[in-house]
Coordinates of C-alpha atoms in Angstrom, one line a residue:
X1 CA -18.9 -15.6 -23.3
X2 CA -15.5 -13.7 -23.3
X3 CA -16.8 -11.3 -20.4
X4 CA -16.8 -15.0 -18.2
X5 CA -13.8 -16.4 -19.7
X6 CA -12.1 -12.6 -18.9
X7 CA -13.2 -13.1 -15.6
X8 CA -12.5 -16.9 -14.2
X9 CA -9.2 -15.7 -15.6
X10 CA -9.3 -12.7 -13.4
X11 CA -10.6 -14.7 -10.7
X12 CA -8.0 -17.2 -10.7
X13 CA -5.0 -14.9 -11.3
X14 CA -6.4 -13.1 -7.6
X15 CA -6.7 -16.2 -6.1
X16 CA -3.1 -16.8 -6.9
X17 CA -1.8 -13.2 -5.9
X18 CA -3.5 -14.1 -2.2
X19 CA -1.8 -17.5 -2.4
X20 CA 1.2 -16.6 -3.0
X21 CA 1.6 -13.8 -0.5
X22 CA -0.3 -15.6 2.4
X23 CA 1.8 -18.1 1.8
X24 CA 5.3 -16.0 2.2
X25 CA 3.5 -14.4 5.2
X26 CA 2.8 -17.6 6.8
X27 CA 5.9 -19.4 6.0
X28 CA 7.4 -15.7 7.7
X29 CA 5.5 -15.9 10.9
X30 CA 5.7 -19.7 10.8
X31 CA 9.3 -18.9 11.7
X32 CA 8.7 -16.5 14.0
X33 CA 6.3 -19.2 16.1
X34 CA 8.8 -22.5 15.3
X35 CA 11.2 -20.2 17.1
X36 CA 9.3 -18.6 20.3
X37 CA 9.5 -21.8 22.6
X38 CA 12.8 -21.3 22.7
X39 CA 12.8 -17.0 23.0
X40 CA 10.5 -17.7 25.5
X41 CA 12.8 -19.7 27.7
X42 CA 16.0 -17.1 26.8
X43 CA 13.8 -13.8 27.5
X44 CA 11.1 -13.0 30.8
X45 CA 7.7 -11.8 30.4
X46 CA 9.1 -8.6 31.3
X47 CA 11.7 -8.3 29.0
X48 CA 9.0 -9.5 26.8
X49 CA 6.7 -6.7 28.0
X50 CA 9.5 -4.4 27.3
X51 CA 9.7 -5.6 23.4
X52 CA 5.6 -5.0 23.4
X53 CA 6.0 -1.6 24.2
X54 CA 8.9 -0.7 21.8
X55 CA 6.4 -2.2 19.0
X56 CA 3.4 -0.7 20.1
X57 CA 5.1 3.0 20.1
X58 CA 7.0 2.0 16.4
X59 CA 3.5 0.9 15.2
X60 CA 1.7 3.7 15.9
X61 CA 4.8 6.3 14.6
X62 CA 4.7 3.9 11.4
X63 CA 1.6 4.7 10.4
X64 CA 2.0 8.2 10.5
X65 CA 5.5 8.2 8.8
X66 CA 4.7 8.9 5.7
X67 CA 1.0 10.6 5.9
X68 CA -0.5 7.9 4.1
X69 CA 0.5 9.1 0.6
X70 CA 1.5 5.3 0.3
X71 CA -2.2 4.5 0.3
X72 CA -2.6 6.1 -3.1
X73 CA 0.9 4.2 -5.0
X74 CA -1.6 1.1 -6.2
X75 CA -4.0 4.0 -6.5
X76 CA -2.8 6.4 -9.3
X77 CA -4.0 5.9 -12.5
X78 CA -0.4 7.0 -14.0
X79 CA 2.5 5.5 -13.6
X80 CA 4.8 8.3 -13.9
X81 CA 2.4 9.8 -10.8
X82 CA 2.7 6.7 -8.6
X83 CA 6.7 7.1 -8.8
X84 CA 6.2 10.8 -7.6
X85 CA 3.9 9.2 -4.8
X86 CA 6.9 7.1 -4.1
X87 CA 9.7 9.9 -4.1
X88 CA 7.4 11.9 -2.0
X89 CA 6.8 9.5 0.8
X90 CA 10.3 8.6 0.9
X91 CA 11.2 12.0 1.7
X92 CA 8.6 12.4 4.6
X93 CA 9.4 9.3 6.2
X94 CA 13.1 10.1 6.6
X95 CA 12.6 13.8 7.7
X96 CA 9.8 12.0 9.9
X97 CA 12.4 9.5 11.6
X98 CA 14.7 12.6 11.8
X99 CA 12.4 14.2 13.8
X100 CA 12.2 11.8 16.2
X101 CA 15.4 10.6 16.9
X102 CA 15.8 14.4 17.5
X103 CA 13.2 14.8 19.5
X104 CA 14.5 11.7 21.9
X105 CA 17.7 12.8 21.9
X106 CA 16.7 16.2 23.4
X107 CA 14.2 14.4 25.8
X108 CA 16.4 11.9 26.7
X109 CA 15.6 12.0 31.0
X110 CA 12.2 12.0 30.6
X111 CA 12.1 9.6 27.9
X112 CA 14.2 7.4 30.5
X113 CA 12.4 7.3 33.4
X114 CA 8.9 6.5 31.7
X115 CA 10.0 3.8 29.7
X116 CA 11.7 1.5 32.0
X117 CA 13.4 1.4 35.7
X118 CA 16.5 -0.3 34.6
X119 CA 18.4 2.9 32.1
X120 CA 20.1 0.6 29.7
X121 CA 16.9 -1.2 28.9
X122 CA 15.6 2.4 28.0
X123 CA 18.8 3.6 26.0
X124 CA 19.2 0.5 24.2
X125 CA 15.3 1.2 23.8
X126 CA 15.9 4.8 22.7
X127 CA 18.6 4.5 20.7
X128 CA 17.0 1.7 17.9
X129 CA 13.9 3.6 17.7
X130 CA 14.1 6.0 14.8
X131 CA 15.7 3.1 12.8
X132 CA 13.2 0.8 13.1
X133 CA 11.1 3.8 12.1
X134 CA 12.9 4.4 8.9
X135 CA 13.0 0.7 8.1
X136 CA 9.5 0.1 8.9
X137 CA 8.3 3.0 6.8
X138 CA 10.7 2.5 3.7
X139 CA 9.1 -0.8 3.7
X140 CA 5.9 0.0 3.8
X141 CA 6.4 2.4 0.4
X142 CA 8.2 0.1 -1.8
X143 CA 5.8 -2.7 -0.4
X144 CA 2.9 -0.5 -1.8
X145 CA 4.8 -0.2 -4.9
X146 CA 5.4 -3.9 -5.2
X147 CA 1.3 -4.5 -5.0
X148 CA 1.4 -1.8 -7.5
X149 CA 3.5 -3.9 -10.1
X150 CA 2.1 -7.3 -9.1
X151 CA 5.7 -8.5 -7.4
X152 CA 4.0 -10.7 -4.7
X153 CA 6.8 -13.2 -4.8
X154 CA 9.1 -10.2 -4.3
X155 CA 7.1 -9.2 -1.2
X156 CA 6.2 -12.9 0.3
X157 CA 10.4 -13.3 0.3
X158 CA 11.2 -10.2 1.9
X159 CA 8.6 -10.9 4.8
X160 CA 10.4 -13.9 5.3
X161 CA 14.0 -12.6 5.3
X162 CA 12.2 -10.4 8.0
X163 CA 11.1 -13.0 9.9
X164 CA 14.7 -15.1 9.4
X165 CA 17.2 -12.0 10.5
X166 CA 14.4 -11.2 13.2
X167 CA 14.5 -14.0 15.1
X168 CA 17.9 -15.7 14.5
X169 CA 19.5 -12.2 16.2
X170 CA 17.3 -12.6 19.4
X171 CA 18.3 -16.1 19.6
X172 CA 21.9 -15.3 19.2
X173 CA 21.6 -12.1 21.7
X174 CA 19.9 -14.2 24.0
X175 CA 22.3 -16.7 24.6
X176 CA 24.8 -14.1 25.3
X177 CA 22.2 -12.5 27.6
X178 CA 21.4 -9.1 25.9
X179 CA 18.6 -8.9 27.7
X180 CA 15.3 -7.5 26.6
X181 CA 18.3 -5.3 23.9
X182 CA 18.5 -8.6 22.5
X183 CA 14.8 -8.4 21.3
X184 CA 14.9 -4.9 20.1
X185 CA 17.9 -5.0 17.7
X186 CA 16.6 -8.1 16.6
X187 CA 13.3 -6.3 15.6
X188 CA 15.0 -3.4 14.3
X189 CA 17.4 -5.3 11.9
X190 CA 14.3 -7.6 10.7
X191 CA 12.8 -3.7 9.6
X192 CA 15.8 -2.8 7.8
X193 CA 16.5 -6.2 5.8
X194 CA 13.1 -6.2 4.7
X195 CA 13.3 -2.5 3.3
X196 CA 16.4 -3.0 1.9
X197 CA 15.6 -5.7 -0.6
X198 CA 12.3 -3.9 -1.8
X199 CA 14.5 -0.9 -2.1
X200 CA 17.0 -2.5 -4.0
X201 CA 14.6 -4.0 -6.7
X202 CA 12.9 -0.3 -7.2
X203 CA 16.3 1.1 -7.6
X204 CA 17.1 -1.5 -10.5
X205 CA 14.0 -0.6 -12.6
X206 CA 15.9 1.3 -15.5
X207 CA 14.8 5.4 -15.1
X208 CA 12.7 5.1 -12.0
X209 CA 13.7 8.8 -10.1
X210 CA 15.0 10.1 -13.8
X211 CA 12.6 12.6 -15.2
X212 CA 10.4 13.0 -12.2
X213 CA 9.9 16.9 -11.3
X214 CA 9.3 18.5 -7.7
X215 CA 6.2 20.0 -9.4
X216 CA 5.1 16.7 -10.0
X217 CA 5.7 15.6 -6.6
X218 CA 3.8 18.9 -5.4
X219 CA 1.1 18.3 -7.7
X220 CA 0.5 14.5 -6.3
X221 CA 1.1 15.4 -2.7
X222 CA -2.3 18.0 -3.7
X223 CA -4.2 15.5 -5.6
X224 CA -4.3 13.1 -2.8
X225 CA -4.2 15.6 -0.1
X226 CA -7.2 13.7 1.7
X227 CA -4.9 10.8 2.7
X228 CA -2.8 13.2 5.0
X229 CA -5.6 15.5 6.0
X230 CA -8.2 12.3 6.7
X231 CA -6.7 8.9 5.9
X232 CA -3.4 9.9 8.6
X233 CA -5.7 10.9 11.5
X234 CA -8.0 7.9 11.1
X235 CA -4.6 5.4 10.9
X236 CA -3.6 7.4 13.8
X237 CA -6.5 6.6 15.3
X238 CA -6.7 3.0 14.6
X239 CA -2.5 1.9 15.3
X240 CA -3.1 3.9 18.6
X241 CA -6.4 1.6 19.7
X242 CA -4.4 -1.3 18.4
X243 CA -1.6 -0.8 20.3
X244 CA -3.5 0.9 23.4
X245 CA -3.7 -2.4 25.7
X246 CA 0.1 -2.7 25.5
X247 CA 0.5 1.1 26.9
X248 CA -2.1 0.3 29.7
X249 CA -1.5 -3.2 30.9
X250 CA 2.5 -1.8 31.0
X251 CA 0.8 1.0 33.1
X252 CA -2.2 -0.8 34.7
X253 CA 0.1 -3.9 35.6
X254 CA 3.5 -3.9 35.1
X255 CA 5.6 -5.1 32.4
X256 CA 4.8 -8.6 32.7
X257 CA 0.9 -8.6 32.0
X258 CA 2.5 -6.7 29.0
X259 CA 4.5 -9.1 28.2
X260 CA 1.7 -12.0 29.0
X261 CA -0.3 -10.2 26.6
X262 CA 2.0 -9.6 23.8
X263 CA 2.8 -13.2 23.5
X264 CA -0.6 -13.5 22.9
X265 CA -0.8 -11.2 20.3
X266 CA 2.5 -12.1 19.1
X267 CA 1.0 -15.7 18.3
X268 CA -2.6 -15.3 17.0
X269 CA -2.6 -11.3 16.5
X270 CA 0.0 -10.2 15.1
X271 CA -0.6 -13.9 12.9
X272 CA -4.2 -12.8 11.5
X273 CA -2.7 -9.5 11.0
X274 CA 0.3 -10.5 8.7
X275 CA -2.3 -12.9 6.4
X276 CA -4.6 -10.7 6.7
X277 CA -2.4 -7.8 5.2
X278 CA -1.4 -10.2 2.5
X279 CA -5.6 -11.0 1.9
X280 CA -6.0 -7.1 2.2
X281 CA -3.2 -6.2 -0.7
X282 CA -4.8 -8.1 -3.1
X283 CA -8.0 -7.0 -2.2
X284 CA -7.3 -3.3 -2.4
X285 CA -5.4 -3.6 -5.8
X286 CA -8.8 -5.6 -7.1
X287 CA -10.7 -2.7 -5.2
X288 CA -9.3 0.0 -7.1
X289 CA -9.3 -1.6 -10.4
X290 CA -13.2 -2.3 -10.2
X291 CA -13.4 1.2 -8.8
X292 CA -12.2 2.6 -12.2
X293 CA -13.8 -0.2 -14.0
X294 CA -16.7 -2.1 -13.0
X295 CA -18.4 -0.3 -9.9
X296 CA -21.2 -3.2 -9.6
X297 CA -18.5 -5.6 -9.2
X298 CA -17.8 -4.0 -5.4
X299 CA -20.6 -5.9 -3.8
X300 CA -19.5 -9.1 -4.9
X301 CA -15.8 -8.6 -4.1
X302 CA -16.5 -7.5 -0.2
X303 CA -19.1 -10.0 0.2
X304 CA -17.1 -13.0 -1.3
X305 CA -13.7 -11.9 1.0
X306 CA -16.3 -11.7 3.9
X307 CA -17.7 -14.9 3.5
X308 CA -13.8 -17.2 2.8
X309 CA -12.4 -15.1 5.7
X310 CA -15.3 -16.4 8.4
X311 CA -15.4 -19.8 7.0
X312 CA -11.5 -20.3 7.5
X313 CA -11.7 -18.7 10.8
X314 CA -14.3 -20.7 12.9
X315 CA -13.0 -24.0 13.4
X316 CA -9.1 -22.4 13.9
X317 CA -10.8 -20.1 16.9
X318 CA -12.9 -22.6 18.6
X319 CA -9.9 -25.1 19.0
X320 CA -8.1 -22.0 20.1
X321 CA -10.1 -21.1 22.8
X322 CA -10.7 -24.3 24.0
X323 CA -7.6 -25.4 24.3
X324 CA -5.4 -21.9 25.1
X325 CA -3.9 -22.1 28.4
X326 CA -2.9 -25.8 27.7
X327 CA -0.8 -25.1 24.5
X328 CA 1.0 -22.0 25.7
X329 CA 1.8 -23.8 29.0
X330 CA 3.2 -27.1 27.0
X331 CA 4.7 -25.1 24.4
X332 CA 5.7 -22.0 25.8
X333 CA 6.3 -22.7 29.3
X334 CA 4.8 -22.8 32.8
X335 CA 5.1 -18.9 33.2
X336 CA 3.2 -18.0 30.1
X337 CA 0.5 -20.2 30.6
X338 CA -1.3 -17.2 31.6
X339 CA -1.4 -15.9 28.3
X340 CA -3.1 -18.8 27.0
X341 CA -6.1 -17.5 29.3
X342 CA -6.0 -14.5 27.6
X343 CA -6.1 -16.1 24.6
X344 CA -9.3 -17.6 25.1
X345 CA -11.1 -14.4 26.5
X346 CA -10.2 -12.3 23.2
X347 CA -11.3 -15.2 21.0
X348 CA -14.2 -13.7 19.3
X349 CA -12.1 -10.6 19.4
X350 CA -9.5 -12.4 17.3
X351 CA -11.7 -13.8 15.3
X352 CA -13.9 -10.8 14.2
X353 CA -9.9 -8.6 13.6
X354 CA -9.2 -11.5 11.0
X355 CA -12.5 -11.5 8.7
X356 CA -13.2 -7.6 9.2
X357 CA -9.4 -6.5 9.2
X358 CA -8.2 -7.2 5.8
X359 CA -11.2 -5.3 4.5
X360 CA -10.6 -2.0 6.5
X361 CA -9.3 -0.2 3.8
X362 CA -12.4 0.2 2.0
X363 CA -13.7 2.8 3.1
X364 CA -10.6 5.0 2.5
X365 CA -10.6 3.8 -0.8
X366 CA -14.4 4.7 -1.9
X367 CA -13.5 8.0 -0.6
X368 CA -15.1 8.0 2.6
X369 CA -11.8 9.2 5.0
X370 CA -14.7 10.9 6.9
X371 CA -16.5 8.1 8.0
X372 CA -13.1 5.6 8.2
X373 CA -12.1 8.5 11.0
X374 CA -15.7 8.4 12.5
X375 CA -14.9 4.3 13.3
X376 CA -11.4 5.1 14.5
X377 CA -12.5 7.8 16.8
X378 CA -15.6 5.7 17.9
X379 CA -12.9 2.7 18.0
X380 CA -10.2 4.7 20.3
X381 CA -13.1 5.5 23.0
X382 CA -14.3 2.3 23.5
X383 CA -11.2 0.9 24.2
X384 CA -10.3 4.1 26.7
X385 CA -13.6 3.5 28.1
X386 CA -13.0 -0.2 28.8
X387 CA -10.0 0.3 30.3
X388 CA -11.3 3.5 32.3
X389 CA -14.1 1.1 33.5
X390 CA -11.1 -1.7 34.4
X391 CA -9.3 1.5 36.9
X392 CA -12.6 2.5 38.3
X393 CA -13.6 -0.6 39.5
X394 CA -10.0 -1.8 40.4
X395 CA -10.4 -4.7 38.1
X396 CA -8.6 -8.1 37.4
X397 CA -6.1 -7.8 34.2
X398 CA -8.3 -11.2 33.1
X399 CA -11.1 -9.4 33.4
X400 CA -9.8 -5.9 31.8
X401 CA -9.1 -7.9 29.2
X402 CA -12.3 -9.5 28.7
X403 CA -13.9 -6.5 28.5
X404 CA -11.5 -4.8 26.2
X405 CA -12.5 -8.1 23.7
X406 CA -15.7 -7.6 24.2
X407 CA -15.8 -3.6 23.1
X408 CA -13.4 -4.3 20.2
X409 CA -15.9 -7.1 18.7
X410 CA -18.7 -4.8 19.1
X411 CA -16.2 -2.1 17.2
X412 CA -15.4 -4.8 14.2
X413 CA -19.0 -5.6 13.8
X414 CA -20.3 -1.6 13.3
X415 CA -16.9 -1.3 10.4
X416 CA -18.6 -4.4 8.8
X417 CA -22.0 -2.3 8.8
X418 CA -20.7 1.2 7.8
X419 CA -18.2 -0.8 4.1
X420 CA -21.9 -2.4 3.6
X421 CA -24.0 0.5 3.9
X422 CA -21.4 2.8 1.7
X423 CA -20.8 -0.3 -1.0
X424 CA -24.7 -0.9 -1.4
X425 CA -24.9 3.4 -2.2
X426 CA -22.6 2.7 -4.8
X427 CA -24.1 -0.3 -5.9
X428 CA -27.9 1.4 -6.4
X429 CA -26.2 4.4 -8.1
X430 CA -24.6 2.4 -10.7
X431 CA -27.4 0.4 -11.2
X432 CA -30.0 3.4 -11.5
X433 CA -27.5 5.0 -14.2
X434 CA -27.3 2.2 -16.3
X435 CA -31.4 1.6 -16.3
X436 CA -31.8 5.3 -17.2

């Protein structure tokens, strides 16, 4: 009787951590849409396409910044480890932004001619780079930390005071005509406010660095060594598939199709991926609890997520693809009325990203970096085969994209199969322990 009661309470208290972060996360994005008629008639597709690239490169150096050590913050058992986890990363992601701002600095020419033809698009470009680097990866730490200690009010209001300095700077620099610089320091200043309020709250916790040794930190940076030898690669991996249409419709096409089709993602994309990052923080902190805990309980978690995530998405997708090219021409504009075609060809794409997505993690969190690499790999080469295909034939960009859906669904589906297959081994181990 009180194992039930224990756990409707359980139960309830998650369902309110996902409430209450999906909620900041869709209030923040919310913003970000209620404000992209209008950035869509003070910035081109191109200019657009221009911002798509910038994010696709930070994205990909993001995930990287810190090697992944912030994977194991909600992890450690022990608090006192979980602050050298934080120290640790902290220090890796600033020599890591370091490195590259060095690095463009000392490249500059080359770095200039490859990333756009006008040069103070690709200085402007240049120049906010590492700081969006070290914004984006301080806030991904202290975010980890936040799931850690339960602050998911904390982290649903910093996402939105994200989303506010985002989007009120690109209006402002667009009226003045900043160009595509407009949408850049806009992005990079959302980074850095959201970092900054995360870091402040850490830094008012009474003793948090005090006490703290660097053999400590060395001892956590071994214990977890898997998440920069495995978990980094496979991240790697996965931002760079992610982000690869961006780098080939900008090559393929031009910087329009780029920009075409990061409106789209911007919208319904980068959307499923902001809730579902709020879905998948509560799930991994529930993950790693019942992985100390209540092992049999794993089935039942990934099954239930599985099951809420498709049910929400199927009516939201069909009216989406249905009706595409007629809501981003109405509400966007004539010119991006083409995007709303693209939105309707990666539909089940789309769909599959926002059900399979938020559980991602799991395999990386049973353990299994091996086999989360494996999909990523596996993941990466579809997506360079698609678009390999797309030059061969001397394709359309609709139907490059098409086919690029059409891998990545097929991709989502195996990830679903390989957390099943690894949960059920768990499951029967457990289960053959306890009988004996």
């Amino acid at each position: 009787m009180n194992e039930n009661v224990s756990g409707k309470q359980n139960l309830k208290k998650y369902i309110k951590s996902i409430f209450t972060l999906v909620s900041g996360t869709s209030i923040a994005h919310g913003i970000v849409i209620i404000i992209s008629p209008l950035l869509t008639r003070l910035y081109t597709p191109d200019e657009f396409g221009v911002l798509a690239l910038y994010v696709s490169i930070l994205s990909v150096l993001v995930v990287v910044s810190s090697l992944k050590y912030e994977l194991a913050i909600p992890l450690s058992k022990e608090e006192r480890e979980a602050k050298s986890l934080v120290i640790l990363s902290i220090n890796i992601v600033f020599i890591f932004s370091f490195i590259i701002g060095v690095s463009i600095f000392l490249f500059q020419n080359w770095f200039k001619y490859k990333i756009h033809s006008n040069e103070q698009v690709a200085s402007w470009f240049m120049c906010l780079l590492p700081f969006s680097l070290l914004g984006a990866g301080v806030y991904t730490i202290f975010n980890y930390w936040a799931v850690r200690k339960g602050y998911y009010r904390l982290i649903a209001r910093t996402r939105i005071r994200q989303s506010t300095v985002q989007v009120f700077t690109q209006v402002v620099c667009g009226i003045f005509n900043f160009g595509a610089a407009g949408l850049l320091i806009g992005d990079m200043l959302g980074r850095i406010s959201g970092g900054w309020r995360l870091a402040i709250t850490v830094f008012r916790e009474k003793g948090f660095f005090i006490g703290v040794t660097l053999e400590e930190i060395k001892s956590s940076a071994m214990s977890y060594k898997k998440f920069p030898l495995l978990s980094t690669w496979s991240s790697l991996l996965n931002s760079f598939s992610l982000q690869f249409p961006i780098f080939m419709c900008s090559f393929m096409f031009g910087s329009t199709v780029a920009g075409l089709y990061s409106l789209t993602h911007r919208i319904v994309g980068a959307s499923l991926n902001i809730i579902g990052q709020a879905v998948s923080q509560v799930y991994l902190n529930a993950l790693s609890i019942y992985i100390h805990t209540n092992p049999v309980k794993l089935k039942q978690l990934f099954l239930i997520n599985t099951k809420y995530l498709l049910l929400l998405s199927i009516f939201p997708f069909i009216i989406l693809m249905v009706m595409g090219p007629w809501i981003f021409e109405n509400i966007f504009g004539a010119s991006w009325k083409e995007a709303g075609v693209y939105l309707r060809l990666l539909g089940v794409m789309y769909m599959l990203q926002f059900v399979i997505g938020p559980l991602s993690q799991t395999l990386n969190m049973l353990g299994k970096q091996e086999k989360q690499l494996m999909w990523d790999l596996i993941t990466l080469l579809l997506g360079i085969g698609s678009f390999s295909v797309s030059m061969y034939y001397n394709l359309t960009p609709r139907e490059t994209i098409f086919l690029y859906g059409l891998t990545m669904s097929a991709s989502y589906i195996f990830m679903f199969v390989l957390i099943y297959r690894e949960i059920n081994k768990m499951y029967a181990q457990k289960i053959t322990l306890t009988n004996k």
